[in-house]
mmCIF file of C-alpha atoms (C1' of nucleotides) in Angstrom:
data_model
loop_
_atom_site.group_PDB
_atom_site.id
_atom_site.type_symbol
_atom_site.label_atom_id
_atom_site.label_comp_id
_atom_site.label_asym_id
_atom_site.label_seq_id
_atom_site.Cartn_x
_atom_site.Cartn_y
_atom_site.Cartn_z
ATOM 1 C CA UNK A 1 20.681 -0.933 -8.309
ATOM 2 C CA UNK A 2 22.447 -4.105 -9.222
ATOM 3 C CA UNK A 3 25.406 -5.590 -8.095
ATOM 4 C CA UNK A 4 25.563 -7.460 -11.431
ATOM 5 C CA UNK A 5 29.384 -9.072 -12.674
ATOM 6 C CA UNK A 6 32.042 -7.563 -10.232
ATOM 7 C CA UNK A 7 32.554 -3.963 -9.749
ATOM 8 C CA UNK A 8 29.634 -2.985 -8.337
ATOM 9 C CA UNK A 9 30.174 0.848 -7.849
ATOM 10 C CA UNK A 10 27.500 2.678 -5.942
ATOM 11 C CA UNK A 11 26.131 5.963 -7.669
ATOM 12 C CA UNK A 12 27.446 8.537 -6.529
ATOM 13 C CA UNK A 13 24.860 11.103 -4.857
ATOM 14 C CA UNK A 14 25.265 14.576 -6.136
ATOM 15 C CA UNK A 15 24.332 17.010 -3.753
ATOM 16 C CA UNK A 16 21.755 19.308 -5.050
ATOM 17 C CA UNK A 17 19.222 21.692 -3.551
ATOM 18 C CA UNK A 18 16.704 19.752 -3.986
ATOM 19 C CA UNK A 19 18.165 16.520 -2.419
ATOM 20 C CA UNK A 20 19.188 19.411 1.055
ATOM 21 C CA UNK A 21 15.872 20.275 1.466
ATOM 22 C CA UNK A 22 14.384 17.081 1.608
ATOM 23 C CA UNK A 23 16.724 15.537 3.462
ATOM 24 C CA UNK A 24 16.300 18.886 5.821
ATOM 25 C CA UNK A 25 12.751 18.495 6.297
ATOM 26 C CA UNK A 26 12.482 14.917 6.762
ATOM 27 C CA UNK A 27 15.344 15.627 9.583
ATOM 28 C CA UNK A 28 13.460 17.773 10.976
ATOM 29 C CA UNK A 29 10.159 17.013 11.294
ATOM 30 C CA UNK A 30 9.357 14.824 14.340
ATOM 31 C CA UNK A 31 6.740 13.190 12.744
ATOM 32 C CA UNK A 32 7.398 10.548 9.650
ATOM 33 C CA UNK A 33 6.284 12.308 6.670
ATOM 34 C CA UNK A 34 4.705 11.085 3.491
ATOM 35 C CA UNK A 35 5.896 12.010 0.215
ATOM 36 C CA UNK A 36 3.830 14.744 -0.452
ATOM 37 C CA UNK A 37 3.876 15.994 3.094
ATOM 38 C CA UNK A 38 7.562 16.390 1.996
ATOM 39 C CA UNK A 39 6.616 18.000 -0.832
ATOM 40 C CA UNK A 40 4.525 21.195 0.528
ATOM 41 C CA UNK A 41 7.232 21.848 3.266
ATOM 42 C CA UNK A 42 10.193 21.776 0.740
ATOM 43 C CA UNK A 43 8.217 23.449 -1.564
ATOM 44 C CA UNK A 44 7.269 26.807 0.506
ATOM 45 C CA UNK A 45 11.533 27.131 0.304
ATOM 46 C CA UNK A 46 11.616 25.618 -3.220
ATOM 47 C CA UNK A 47 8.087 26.208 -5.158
ATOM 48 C CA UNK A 48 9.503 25.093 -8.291
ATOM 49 C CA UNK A 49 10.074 21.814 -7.043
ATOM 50 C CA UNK A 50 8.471 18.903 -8.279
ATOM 51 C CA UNK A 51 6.470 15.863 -6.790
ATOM 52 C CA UNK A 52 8.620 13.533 -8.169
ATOM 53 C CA UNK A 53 11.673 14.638 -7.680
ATOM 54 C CA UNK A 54 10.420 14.247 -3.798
ATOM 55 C CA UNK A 55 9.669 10.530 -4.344
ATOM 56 C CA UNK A 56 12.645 9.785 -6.254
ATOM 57 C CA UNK A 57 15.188 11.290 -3.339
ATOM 58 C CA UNK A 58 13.138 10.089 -0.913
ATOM 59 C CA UNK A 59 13.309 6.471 -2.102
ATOM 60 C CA UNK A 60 17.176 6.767 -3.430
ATOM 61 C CA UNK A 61 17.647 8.432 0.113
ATOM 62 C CA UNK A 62 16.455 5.284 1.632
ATOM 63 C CA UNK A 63 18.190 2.977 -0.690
ATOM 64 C CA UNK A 64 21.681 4.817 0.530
ATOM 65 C CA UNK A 65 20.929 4.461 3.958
ATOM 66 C CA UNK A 66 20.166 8.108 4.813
ATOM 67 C CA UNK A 67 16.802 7.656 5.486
ATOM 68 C CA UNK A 68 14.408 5.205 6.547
ATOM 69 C CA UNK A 69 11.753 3.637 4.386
ATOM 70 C CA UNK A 70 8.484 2.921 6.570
ATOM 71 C CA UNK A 71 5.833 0.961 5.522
ATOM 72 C CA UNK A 72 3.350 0.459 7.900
ATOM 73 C CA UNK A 73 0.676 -2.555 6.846
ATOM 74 C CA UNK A 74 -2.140 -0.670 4.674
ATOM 75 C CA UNK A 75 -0.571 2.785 4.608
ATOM 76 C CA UNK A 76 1.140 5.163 2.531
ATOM 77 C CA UNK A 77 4.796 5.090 2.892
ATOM 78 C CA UNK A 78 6.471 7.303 5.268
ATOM 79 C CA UNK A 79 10.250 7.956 5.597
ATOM 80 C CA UNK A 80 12.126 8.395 8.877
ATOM 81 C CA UNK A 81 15.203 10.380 10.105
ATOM 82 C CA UNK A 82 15.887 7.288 12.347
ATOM 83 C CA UNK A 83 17.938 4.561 10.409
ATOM 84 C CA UNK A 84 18.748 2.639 13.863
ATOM 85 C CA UNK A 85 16.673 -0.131 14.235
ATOM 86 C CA UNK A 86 13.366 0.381 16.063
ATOM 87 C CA UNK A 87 9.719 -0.474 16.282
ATOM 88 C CA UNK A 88 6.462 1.849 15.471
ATOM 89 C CA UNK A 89 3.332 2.321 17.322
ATOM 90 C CA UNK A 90 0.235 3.682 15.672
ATOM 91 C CA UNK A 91 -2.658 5.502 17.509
ATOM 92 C CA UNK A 92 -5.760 3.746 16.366
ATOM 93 C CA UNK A 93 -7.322 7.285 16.870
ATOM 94 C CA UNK A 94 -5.608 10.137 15.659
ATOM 95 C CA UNK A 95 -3.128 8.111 13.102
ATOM 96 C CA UNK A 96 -0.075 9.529 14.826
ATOM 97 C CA UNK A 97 3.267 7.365 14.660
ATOM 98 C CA UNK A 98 6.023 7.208 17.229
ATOM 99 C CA UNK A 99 9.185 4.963 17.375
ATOM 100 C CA UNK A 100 9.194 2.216 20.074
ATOM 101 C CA UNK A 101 13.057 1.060 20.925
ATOM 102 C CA UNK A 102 13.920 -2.086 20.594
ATOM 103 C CA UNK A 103 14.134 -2.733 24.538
ATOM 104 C CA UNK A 104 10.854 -0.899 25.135
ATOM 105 C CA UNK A 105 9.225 -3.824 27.257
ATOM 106 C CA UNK A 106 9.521 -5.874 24.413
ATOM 107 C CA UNK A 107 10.669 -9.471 24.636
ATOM 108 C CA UNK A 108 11.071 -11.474 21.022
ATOM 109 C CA UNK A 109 12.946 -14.477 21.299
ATOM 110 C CA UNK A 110 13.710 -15.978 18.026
ATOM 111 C CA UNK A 111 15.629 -18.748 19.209
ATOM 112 C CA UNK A 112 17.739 -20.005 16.420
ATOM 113 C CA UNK A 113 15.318 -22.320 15.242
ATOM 114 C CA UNK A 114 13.590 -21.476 12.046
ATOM 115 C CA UNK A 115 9.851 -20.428 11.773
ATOM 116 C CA UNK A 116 7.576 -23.012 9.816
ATOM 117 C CA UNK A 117 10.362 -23.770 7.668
ATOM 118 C CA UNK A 118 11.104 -20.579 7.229
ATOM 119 C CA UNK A 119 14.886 -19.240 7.542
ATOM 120 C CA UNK A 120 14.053 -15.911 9.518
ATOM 121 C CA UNK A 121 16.998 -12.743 8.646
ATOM 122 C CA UNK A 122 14.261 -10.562 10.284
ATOM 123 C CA UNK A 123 11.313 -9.296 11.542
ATOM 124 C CA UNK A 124 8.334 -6.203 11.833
ATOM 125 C CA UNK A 125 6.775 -5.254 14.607
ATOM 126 C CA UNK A 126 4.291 -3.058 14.734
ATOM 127 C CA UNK A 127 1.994 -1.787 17.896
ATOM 128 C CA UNK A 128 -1.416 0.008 17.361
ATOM 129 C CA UNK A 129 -3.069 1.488 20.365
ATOM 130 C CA UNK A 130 -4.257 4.627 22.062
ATOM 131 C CA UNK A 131 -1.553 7.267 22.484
ATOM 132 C CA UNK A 132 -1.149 9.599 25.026
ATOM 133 C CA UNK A 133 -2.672 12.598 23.552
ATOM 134 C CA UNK A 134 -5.773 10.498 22.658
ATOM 135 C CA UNK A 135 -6.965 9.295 25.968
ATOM 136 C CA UNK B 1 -18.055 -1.851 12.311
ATOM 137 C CA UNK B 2 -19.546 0.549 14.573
ATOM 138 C CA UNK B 3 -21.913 -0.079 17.541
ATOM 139 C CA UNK B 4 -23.497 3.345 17.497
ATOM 140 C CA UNK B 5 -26.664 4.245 19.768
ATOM 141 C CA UNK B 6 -28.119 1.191 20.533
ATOM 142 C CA UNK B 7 -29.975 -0.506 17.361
ATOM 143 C CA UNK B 8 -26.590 -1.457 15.415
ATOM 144 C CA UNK B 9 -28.426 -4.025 12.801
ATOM 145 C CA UNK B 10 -25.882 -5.152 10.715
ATOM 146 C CA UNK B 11 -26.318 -5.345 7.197
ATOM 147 C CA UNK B 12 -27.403 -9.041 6.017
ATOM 148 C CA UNK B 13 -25.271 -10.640 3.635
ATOM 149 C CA UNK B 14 -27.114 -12.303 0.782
ATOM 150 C CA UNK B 15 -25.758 -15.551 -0.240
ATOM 151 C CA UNK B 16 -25.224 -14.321 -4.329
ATOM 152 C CA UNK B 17 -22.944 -16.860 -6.739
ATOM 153 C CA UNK B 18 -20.735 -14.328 -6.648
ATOM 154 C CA UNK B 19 -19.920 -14.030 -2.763
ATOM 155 C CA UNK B 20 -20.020 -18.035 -2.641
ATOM 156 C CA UNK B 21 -17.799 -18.054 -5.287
ATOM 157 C CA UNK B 22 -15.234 -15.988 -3.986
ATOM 158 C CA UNK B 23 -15.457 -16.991 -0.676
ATOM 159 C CA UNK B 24 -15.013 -20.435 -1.662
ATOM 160 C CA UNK B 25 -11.410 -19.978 -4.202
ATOM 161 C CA UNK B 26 -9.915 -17.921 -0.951
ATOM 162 C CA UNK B 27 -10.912 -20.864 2.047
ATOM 163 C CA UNK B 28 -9.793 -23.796 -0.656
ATOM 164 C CA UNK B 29 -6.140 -21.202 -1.814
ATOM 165 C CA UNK B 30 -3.538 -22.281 0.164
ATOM 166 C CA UNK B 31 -2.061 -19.093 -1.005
ATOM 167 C CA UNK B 32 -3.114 -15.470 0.679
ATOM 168 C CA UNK B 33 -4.644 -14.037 -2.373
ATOM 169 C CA UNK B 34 -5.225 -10.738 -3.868
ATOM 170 C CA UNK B 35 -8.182 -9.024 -4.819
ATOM 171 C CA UNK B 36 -7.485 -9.644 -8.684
ATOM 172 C CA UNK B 37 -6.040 -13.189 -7.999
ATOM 173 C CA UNK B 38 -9.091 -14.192 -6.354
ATOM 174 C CA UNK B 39 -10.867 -12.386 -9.868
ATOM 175 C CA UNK B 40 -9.052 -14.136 -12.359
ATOM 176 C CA UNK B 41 -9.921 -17.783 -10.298
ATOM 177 C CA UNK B 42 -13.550 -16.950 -9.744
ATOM 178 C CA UNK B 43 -13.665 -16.022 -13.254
ATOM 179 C CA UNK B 44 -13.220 -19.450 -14.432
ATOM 180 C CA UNK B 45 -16.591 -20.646 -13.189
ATOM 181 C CA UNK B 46 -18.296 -17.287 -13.455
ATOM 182 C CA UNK B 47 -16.824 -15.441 -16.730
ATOM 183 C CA UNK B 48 -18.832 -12.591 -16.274
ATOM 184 C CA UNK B 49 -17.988 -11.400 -12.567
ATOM 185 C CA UNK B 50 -16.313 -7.937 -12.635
ATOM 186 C CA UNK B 51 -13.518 -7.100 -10.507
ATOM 187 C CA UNK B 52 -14.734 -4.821 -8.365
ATOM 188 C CA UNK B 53 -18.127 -7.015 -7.071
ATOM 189 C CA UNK B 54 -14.538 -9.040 -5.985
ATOM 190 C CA UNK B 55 -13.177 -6.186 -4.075
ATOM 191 C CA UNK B 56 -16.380 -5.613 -2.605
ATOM 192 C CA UNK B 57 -16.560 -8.791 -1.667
ATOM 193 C CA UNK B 58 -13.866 -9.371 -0.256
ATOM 194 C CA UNK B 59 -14.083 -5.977 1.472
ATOM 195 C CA UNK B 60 -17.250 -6.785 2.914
ATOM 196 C CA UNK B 61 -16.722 -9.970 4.257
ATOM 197 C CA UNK B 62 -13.521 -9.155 5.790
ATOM 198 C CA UNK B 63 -15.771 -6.622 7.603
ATOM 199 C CA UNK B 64 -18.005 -9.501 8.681
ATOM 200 C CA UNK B 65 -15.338 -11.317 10.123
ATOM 201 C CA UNK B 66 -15.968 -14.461 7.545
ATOM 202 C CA UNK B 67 -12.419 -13.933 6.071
ATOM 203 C CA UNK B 68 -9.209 -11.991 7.154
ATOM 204 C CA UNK B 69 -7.816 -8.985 5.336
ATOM 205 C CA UNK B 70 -4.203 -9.210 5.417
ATOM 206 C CA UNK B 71 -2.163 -6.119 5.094
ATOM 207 C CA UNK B 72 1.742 -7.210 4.971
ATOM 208 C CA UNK B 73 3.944 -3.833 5.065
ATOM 209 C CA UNK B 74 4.220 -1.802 1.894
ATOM 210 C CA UNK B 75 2.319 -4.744 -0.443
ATOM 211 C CA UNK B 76 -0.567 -5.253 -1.831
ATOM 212 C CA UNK B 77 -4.147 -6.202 0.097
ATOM 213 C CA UNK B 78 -4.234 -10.092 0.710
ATOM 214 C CA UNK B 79 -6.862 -12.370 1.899
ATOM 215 C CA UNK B 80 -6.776 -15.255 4.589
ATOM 216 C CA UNK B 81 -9.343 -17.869 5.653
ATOM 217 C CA UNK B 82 -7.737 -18.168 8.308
ATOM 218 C CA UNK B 83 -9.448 -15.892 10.948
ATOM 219 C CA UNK B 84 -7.728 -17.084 13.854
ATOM 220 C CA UNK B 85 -4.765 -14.732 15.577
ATOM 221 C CA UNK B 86 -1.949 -15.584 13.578
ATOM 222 C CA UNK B 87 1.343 -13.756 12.035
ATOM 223 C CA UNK B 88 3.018 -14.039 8.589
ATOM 224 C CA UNK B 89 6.239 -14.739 7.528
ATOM 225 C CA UNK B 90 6.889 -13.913 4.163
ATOM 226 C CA UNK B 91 10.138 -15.047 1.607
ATOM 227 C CA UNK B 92 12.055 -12.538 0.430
ATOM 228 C CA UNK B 93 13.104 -14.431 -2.494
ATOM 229 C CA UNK B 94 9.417 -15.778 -3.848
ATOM 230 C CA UNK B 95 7.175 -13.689 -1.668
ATOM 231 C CA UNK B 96 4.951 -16.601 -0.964
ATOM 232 C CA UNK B 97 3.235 -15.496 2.596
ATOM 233 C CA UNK B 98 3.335 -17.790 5.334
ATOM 234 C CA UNK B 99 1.188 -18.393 8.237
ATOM 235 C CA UNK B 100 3.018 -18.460 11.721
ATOM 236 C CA UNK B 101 1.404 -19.798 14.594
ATOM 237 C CA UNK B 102 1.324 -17.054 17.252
ATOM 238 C CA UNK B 103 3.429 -19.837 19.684
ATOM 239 C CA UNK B 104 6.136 -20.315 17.082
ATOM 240 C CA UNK B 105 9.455 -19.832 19.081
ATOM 241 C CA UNK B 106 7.824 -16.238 19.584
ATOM 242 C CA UNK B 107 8.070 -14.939 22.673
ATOM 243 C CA UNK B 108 6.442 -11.622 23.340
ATOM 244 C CA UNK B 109 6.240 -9.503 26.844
ATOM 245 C CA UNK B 110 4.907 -6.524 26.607
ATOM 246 C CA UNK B 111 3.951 -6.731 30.363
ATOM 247 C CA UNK B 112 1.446 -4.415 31.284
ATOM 248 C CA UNK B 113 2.888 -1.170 30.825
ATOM 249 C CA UNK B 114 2.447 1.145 28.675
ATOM 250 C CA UNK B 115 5.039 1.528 25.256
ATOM 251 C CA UNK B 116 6.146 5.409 25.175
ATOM 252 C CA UNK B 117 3.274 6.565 26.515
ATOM 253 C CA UNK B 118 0.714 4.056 23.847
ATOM 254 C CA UNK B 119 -2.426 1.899 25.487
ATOM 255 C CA UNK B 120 -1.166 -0.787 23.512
ATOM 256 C CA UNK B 121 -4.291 -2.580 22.238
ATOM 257 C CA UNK B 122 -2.343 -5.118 19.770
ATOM 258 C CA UNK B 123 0.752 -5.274 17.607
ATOM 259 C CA UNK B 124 1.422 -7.343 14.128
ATOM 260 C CA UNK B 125 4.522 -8.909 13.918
ATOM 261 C CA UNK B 126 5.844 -9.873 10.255
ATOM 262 C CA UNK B 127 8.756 -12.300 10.020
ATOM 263 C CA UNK B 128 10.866 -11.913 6.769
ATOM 264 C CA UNK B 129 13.392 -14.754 5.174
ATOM 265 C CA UNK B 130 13.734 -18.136 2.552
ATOM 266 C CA UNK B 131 11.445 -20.495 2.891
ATOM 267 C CA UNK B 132 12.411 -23.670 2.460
ATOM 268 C CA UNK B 133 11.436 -24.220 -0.940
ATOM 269 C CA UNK B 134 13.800 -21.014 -2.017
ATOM 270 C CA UNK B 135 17.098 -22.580 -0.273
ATOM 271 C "C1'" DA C 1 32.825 16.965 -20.525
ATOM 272 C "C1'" DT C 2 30.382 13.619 -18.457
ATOM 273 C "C1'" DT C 3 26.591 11.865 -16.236
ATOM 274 C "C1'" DA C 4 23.351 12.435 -12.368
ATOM 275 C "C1'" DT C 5 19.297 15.072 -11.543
ATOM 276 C "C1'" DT C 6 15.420 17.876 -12.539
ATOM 277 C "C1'" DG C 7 10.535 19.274 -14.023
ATOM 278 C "C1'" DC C 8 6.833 18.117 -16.492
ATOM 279 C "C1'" DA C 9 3.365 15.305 -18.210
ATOM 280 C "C1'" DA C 10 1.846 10.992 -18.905
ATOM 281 C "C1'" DA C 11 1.266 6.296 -17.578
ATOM 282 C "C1'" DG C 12 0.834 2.715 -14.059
ATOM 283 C "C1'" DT C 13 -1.018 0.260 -9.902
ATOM 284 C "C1'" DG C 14 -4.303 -0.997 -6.800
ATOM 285 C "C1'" DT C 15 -8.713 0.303 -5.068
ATOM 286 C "C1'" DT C 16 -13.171 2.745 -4.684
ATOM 287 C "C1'" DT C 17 -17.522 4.748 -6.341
ATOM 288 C "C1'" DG C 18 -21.882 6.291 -8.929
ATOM 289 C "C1'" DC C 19 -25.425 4.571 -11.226
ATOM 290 C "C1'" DA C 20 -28.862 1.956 -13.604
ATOM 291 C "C1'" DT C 21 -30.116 -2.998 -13.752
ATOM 292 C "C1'" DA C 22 -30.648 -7.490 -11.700
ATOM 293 C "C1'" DA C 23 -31.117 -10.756 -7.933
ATOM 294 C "C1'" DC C 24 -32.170 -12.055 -3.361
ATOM 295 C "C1'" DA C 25 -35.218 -12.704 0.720
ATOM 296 C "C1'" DT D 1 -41.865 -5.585 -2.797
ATOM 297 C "C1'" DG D 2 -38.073 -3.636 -0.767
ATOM 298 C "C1'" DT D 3 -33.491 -3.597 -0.522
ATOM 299 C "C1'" DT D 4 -28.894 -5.550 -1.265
ATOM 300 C "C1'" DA D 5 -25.752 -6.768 -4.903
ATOM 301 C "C1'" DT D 6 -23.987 -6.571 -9.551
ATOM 302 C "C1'" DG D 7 -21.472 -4.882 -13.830
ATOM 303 C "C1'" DC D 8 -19.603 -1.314 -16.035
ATOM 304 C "C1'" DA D 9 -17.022 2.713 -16.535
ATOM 305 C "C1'" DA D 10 -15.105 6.331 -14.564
ATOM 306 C "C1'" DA D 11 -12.670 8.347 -10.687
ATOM 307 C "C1'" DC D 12 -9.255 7.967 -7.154
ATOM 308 C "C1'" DA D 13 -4.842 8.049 -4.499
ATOM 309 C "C1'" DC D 14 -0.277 7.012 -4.611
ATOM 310 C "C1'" DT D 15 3.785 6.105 -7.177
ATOM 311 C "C1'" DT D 16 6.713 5.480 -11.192
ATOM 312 C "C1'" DT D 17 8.620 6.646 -15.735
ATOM 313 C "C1'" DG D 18 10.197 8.789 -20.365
ATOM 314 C "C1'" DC D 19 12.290 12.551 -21.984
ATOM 315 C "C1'" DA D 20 14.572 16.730 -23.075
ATOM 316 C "C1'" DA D 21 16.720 20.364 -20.390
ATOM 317 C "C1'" DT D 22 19.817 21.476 -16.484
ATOM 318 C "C1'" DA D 23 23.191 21.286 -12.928
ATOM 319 C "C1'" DA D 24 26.843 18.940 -10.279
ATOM 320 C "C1'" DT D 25 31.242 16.930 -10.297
#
DNA sequence: ATTATTGCAAAGTGTTTGCATAACA
DNA sequence: TGTTATGCAAACACTTTGCAATAAT
């Protein structure tokens, strides 16, 4: 997890059972899952697997790039099938999340100035509201 | 933090050592603070507060609108005196939070219509990068 | 054969809660 | 006096870790 001296070589990620079905379900779902939400589906296909084996592919998952990590302000982490860069929206009511592309009616112009001082590489934007379900 | 029926009395807050105490170490921080950051000040003057009469505190007057509970993606709960509309930027390299003025070179349209479907009601927007101590 | 990965249990964080006692208004 | 607030300890939810056994390359 550290590209320490020079040869920084990545682990390589061995492709177990375990590792499929997560991935599968996390694919799959079209909802961002938490880590134990993970858990029960992979675990009706695999009972004997364990809690933490679904955090730790979940997060090295993530590291690699195969997932996304999403941590919403105050929540339990969630991962996401979709790596490309997008926002969230969160229903105030019912707790659901949906993606919100970049373009969505959504105008953030950074300028090239910095912030306060502050060298921006990036930003989080996050929208709570009412979804369509809930109204 | 609910108007129910129609008598919605909300609770009084008593003016203990303890509340003043706290409330005064987060308004003079110039730091966001954490619940047990805000403990270990407080503690100074009053060795024999316990930690969670802080949280409770803090909790509580969050609720009452007297301070703002600041919940910066995937960390730990943080406290601002600064009630006013507002978004953080926060260094990647010492983690030191900093307030952004919501006119900061932001520029934010989210017109009038709907995002996928959402009401939007309000969106946080978290910048990330080195302050300018860090470079 | 080598080394990443697993399951299990245990420990770690950060936060909340129940309860009897104390302090406020 | 009536009720909110406190301290303490214990519970909680989520996540991480140590370790010996196992599976992938």
């Amino acid at each position: 997890m550290n590209a320490s001296n020079h040869t920084y070589r990545p682990e390589p990620l061995r492709m177990t059972n375990q590792r499929k079905g997560i991935l599968e379900e996390v694919q799959k779902a079209r909802q961002h899952l938490t880590a134990d939400e993970v858990y029960e589906l992979v675990r009706k296909k695999q009972p004997r697997i364990s809690l933490s084996t679904v955090y730790r592919n979940l997060e090295k998952m993530a590291d690699a790039g195969i997932l996304a990590r999403l941590e919403l302000s105050g929540n339990q982490r969630r991962y996401d099938w979709n790596t490309d860069m997008h926002h969230h929206a969160r229903c105030v009511r019912c707790g659901a999340v949906r993606d919100v592309p970049v373009d969505a009616g959504v105008e953030l112009d950074l300028g090239s100035q910095a912030i306060n001082g502050f060298a921006v590489s990036g930003f989080r934007l996050e929208f709570k509201g009412i979804c369509e379900k809930c109204r």
